[in-house]
Tab-separated table of N, CA, C and O in Angstrom:
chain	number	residue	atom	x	y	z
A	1478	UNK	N	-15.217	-22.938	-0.597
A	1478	UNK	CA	-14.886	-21.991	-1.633
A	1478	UNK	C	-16.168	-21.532	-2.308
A	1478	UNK	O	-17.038	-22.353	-2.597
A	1479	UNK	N	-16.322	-20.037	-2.604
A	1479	UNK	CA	-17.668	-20.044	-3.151
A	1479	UNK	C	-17.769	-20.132	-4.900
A	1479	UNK	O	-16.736	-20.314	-5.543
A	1480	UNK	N	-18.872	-20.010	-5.470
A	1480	UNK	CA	-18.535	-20.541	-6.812
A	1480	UNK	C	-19.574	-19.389	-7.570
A	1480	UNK	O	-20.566	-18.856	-7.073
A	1481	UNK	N	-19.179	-19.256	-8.513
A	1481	UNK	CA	-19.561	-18.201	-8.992
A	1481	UNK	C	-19.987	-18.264	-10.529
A	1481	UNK	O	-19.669	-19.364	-10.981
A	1482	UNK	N	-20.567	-17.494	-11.431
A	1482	UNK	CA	-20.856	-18.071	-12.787
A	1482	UNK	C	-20.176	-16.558	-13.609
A	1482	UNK	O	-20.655	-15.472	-13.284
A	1483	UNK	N	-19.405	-16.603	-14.333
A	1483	UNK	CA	-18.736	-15.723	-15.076
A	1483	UNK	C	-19.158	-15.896	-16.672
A	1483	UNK	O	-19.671	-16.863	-17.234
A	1484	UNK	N	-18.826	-14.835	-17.104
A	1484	UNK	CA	-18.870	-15.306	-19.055
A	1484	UNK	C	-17.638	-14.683	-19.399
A	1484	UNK	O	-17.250	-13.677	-18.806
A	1485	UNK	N	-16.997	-15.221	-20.325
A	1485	UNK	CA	-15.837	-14.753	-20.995
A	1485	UNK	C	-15.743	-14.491	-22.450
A	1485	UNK	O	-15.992	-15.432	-23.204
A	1486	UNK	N	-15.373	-13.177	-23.020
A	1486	UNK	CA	-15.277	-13.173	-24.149
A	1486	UNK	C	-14.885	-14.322	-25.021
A	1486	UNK	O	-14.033	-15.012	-24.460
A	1487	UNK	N	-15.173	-14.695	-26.037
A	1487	UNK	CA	-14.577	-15.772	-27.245
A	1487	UNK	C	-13.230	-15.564	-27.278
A	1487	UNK	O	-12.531	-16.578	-27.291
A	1488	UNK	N	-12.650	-14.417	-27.297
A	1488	UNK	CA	-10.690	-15.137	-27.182
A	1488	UNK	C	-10.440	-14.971	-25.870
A	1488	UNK	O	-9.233	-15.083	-25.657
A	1489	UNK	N	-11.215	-14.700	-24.675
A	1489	UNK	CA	-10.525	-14.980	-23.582
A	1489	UNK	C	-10.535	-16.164	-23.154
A	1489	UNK	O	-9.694	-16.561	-22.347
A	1490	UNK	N	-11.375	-16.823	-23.573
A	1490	UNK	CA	-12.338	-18.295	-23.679
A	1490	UNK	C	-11.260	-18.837	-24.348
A	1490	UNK	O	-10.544	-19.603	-23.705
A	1491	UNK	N	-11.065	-18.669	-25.179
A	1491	UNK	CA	-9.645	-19.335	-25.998
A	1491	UNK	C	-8.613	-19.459	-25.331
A	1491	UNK	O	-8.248	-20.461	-24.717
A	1492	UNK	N	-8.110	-18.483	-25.415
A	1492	UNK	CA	-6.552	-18.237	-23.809
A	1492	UNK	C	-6.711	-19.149	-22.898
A	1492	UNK	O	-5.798	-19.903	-22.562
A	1493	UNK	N	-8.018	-19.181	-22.347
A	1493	UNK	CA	-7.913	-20.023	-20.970
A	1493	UNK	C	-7.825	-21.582	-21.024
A	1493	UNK	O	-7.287	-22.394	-20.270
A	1494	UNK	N	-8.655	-21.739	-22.361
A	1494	UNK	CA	-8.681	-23.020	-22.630
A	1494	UNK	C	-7.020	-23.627	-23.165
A	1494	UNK	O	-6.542	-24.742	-22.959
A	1495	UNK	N	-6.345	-22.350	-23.966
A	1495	UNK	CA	-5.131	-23.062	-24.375
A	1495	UNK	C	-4.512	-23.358	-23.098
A	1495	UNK	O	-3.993	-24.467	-22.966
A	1496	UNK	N	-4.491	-22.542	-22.151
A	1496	UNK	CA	-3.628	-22.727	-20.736
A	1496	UNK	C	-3.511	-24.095	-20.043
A	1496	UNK	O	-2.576	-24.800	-19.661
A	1497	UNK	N	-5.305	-24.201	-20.044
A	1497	UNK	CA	-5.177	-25.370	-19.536
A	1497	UNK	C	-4.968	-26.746	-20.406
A	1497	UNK	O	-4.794	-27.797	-19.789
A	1498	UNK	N	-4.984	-26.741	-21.673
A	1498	UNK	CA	-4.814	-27.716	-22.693
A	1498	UNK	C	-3.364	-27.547	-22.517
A	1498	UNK	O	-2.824	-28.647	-22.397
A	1499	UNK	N	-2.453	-26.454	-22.452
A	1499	UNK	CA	-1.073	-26.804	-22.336
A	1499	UNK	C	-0.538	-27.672	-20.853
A	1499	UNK	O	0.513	-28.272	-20.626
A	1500	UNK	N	-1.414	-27.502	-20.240
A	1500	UNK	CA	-1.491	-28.360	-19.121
A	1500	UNK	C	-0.622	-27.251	-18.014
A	1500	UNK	O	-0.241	-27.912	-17.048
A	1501	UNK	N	-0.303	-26.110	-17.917
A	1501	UNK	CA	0.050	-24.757	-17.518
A	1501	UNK	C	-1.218	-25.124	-16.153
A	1501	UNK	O	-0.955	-24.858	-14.980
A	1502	UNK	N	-2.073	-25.527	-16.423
A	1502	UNK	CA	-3.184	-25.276	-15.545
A	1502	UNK	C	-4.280	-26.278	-15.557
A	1502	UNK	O	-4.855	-26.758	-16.534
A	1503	UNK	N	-4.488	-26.537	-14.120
A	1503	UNK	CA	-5.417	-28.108	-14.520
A	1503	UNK	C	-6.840	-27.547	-14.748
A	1503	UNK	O	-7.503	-28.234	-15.526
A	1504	UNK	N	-7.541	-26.314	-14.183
A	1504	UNK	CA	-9.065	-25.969	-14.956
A	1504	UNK	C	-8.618	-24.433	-14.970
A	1504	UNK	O	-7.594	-23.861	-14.596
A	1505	UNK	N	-9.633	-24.066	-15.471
A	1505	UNK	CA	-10.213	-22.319	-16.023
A	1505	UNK	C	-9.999	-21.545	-14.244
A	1505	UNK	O	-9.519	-20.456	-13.931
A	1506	UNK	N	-10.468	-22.436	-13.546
A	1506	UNK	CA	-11.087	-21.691	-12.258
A	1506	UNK	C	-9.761	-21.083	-11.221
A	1506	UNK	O	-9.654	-20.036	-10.582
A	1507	UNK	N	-8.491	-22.722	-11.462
A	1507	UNK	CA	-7.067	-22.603	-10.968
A	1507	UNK	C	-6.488	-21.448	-11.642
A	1507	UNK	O	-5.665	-20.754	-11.046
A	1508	UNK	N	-6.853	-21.182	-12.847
A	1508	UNK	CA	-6.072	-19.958	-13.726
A	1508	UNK	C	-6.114	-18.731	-13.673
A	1508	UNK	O	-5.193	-17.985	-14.003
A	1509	UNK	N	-7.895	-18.183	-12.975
A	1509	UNK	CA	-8.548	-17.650	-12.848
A	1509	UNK	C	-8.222	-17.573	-11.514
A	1509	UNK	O	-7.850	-16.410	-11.667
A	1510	UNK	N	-8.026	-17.764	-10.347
A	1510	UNK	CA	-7.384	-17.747	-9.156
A	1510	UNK	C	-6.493	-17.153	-9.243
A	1510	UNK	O	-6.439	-16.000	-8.816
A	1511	UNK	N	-5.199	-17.943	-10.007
A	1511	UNK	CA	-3.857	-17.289	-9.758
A	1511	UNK	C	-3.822	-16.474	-10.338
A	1511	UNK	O	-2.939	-15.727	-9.916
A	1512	UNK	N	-4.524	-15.912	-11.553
A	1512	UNK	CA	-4.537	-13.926	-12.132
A	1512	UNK	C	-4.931	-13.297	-11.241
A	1512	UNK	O	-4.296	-12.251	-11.109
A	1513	UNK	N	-6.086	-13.508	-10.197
A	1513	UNK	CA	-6.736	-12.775	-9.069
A	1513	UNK	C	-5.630	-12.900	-8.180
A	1513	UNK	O	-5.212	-11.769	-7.934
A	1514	UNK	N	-4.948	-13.809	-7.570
A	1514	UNK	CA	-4.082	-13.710	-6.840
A	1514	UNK	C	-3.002	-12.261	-7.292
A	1514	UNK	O	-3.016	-11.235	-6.612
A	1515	UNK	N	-2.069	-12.434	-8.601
A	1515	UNK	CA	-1.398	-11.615	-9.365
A	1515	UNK	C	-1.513	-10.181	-9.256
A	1515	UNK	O	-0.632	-9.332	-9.121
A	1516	UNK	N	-3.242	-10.033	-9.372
A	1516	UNK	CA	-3.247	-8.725	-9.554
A	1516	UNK	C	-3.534	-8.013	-8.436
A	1516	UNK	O	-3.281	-6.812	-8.338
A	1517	UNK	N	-4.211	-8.880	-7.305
A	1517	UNK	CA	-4.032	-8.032	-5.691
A	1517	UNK	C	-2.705	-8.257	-5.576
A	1517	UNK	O	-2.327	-7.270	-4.946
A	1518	UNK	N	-1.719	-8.959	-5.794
A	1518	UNK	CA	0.011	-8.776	-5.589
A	1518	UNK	C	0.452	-7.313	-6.167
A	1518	UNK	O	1.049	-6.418	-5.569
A	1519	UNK	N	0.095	-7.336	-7.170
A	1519	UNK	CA	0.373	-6.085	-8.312
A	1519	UNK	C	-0.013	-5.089	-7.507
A	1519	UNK	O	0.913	-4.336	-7.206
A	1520	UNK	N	-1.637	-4.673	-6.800
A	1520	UNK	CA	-2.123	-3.680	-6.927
A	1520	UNK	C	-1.648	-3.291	-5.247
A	1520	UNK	O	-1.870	-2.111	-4.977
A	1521	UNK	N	-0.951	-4.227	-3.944
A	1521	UNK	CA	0.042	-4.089	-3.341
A	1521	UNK	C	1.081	-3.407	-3.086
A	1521	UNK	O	1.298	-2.659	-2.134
A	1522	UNK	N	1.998	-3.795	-4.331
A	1522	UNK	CA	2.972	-3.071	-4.918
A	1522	UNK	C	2.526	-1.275	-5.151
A	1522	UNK	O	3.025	-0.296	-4.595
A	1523	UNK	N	1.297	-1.346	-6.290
A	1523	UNK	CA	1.002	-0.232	-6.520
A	1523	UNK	C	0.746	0.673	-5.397
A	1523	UNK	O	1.101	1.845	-5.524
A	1524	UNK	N	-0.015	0.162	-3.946
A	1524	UNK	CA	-0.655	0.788	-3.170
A	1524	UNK	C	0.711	1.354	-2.184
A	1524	UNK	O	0.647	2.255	-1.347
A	1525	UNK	N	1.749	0.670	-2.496
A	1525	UNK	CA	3.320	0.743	-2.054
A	1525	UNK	C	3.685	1.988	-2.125
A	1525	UNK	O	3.984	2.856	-1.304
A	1526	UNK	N	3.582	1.895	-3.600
A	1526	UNK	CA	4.334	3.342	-4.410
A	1526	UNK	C	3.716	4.474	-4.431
A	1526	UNK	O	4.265	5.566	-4.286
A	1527	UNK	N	2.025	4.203	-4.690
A	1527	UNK	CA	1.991	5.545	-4.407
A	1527	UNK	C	1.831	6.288	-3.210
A	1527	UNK	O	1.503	7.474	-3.239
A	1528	UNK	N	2.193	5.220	-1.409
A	1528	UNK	CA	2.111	5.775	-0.561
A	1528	UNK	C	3.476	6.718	-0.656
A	1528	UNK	O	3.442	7.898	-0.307
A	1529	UNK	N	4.624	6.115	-1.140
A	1529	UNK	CA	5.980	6.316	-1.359
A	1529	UNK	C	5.585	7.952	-1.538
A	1529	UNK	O	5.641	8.919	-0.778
A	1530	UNK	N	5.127	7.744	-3.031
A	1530	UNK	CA	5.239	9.595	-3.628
A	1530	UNK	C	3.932	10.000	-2.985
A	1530	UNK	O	3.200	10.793	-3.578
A	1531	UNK	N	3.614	9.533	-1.874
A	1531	UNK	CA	2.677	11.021	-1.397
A	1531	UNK	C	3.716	11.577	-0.354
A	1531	UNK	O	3.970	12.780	-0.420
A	1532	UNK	N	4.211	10.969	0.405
A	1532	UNK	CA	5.256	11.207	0.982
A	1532	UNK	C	5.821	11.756	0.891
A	1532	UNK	O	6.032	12.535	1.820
A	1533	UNK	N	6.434	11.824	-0.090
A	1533	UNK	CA	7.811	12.216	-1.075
A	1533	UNK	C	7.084	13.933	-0.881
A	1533	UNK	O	7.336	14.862	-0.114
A	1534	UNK	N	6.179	13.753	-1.908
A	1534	UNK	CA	5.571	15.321	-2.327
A	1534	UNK	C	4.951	16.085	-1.161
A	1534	UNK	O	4.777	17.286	-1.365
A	1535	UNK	N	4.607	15.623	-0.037
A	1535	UNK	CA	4.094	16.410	0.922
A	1535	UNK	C	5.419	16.463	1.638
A	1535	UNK	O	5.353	16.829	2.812
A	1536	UNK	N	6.503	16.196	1.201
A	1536	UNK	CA	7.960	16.048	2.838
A	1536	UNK	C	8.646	17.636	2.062
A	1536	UNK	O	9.549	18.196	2.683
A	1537	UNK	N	8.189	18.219	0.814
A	1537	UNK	CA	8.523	19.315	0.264
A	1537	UNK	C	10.157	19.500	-0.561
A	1537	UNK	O	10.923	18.539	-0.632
A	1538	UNK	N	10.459	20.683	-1.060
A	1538	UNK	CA	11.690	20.472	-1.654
A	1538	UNK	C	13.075	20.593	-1.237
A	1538	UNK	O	13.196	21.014	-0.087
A	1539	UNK	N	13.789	20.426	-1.648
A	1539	UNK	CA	15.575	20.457	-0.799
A	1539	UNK	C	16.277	21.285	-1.596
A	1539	UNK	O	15.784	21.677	-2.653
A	1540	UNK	N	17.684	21.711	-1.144
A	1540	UNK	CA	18.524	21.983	-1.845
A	1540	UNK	C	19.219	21.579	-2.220
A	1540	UNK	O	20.055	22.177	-2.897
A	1541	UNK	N	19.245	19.827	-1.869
A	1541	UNK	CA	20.693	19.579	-1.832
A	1541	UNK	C	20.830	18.857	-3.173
A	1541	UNK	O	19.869	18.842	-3.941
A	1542	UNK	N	22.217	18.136	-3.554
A	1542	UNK	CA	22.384	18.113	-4.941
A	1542	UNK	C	22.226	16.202	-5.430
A	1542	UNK	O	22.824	15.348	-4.776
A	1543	UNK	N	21.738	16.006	-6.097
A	1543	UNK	CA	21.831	15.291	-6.549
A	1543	UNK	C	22.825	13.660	-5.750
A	1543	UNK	O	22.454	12.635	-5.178
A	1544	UNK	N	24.062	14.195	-6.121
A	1544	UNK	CA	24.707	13.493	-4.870
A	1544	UNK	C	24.877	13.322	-3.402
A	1544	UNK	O	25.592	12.487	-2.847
A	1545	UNK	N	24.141	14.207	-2.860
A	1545	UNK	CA	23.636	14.324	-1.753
A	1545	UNK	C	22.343	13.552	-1.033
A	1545	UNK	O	22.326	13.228	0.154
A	1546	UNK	N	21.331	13.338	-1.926
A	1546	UNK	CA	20.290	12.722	-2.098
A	1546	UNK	C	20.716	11.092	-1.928
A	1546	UNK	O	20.505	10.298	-1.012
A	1547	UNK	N	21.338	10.971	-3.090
A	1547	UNK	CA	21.924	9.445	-3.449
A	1547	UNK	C	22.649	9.170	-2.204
A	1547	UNK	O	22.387	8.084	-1.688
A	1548	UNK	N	23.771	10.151	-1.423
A	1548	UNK	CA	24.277	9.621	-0.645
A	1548	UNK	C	23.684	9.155	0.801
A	1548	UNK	O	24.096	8.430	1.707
A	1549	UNK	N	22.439	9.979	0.552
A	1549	UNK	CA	22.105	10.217	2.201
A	1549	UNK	C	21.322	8.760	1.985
A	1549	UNK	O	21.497	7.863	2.810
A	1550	UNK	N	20.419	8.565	0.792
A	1550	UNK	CA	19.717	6.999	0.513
A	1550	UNK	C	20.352	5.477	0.865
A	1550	UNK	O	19.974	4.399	1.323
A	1551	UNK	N	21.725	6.196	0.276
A	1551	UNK	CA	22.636	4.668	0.267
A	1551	UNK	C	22.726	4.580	1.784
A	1551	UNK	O	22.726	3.482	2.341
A	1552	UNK	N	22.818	5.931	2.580
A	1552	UNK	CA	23.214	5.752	4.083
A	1552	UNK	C	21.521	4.886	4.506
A	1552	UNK	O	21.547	3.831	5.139
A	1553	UNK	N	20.333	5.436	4.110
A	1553	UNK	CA	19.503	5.145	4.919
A	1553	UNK	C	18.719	3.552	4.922
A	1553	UNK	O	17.893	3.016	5.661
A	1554	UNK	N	19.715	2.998	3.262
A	1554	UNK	CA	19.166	1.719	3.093
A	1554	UNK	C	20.247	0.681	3.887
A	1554	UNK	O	19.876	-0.385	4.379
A	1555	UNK	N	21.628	1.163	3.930
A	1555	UNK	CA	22.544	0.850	4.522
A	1555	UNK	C	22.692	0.600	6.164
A	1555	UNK	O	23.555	-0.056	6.748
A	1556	UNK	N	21.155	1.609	6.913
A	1556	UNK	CA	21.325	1.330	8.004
A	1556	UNK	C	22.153	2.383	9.238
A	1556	UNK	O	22.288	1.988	10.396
């Protein structure tokens, strides 16, 4: 694992320390992992959605109504 030297603001320094004093977390570094983990999960998701609406906006507009949309979705999640 490589190791690295960081500085943390005075209340982030705080936060981390309560975490692991609540025992939430056995050091700074485990805590500090699983937010890094979190936020490539998060930014995943994000990279999800906005492939979604490029999609969306380049596939152009419809006519159809509202319920039409919904229905054809329910068909296409349905299989």
């Amino acid at each position: 694992m490589a190791r690295q030297s960081i500085s943390f603001t005075e209340p982030n320094d705080e936060w981390l320390k309560s975490q692991v004093d609540s025992q939430e977390y056995s050091s700074k570094s485990e805590l500090v992992n699983d937010l890094i983990r979190q936020a490539r999960s998060q930014q995943k998701q994000i990279d999800w959605i906005k492939a979604k609406l490029e999609k969306s906006e380049k596939s152009g507009f419809t006519d159809a109504t509202k319920e039409q949309i919904l229905a054809e979705s329910k068909s296409n999640l349905n299989g």
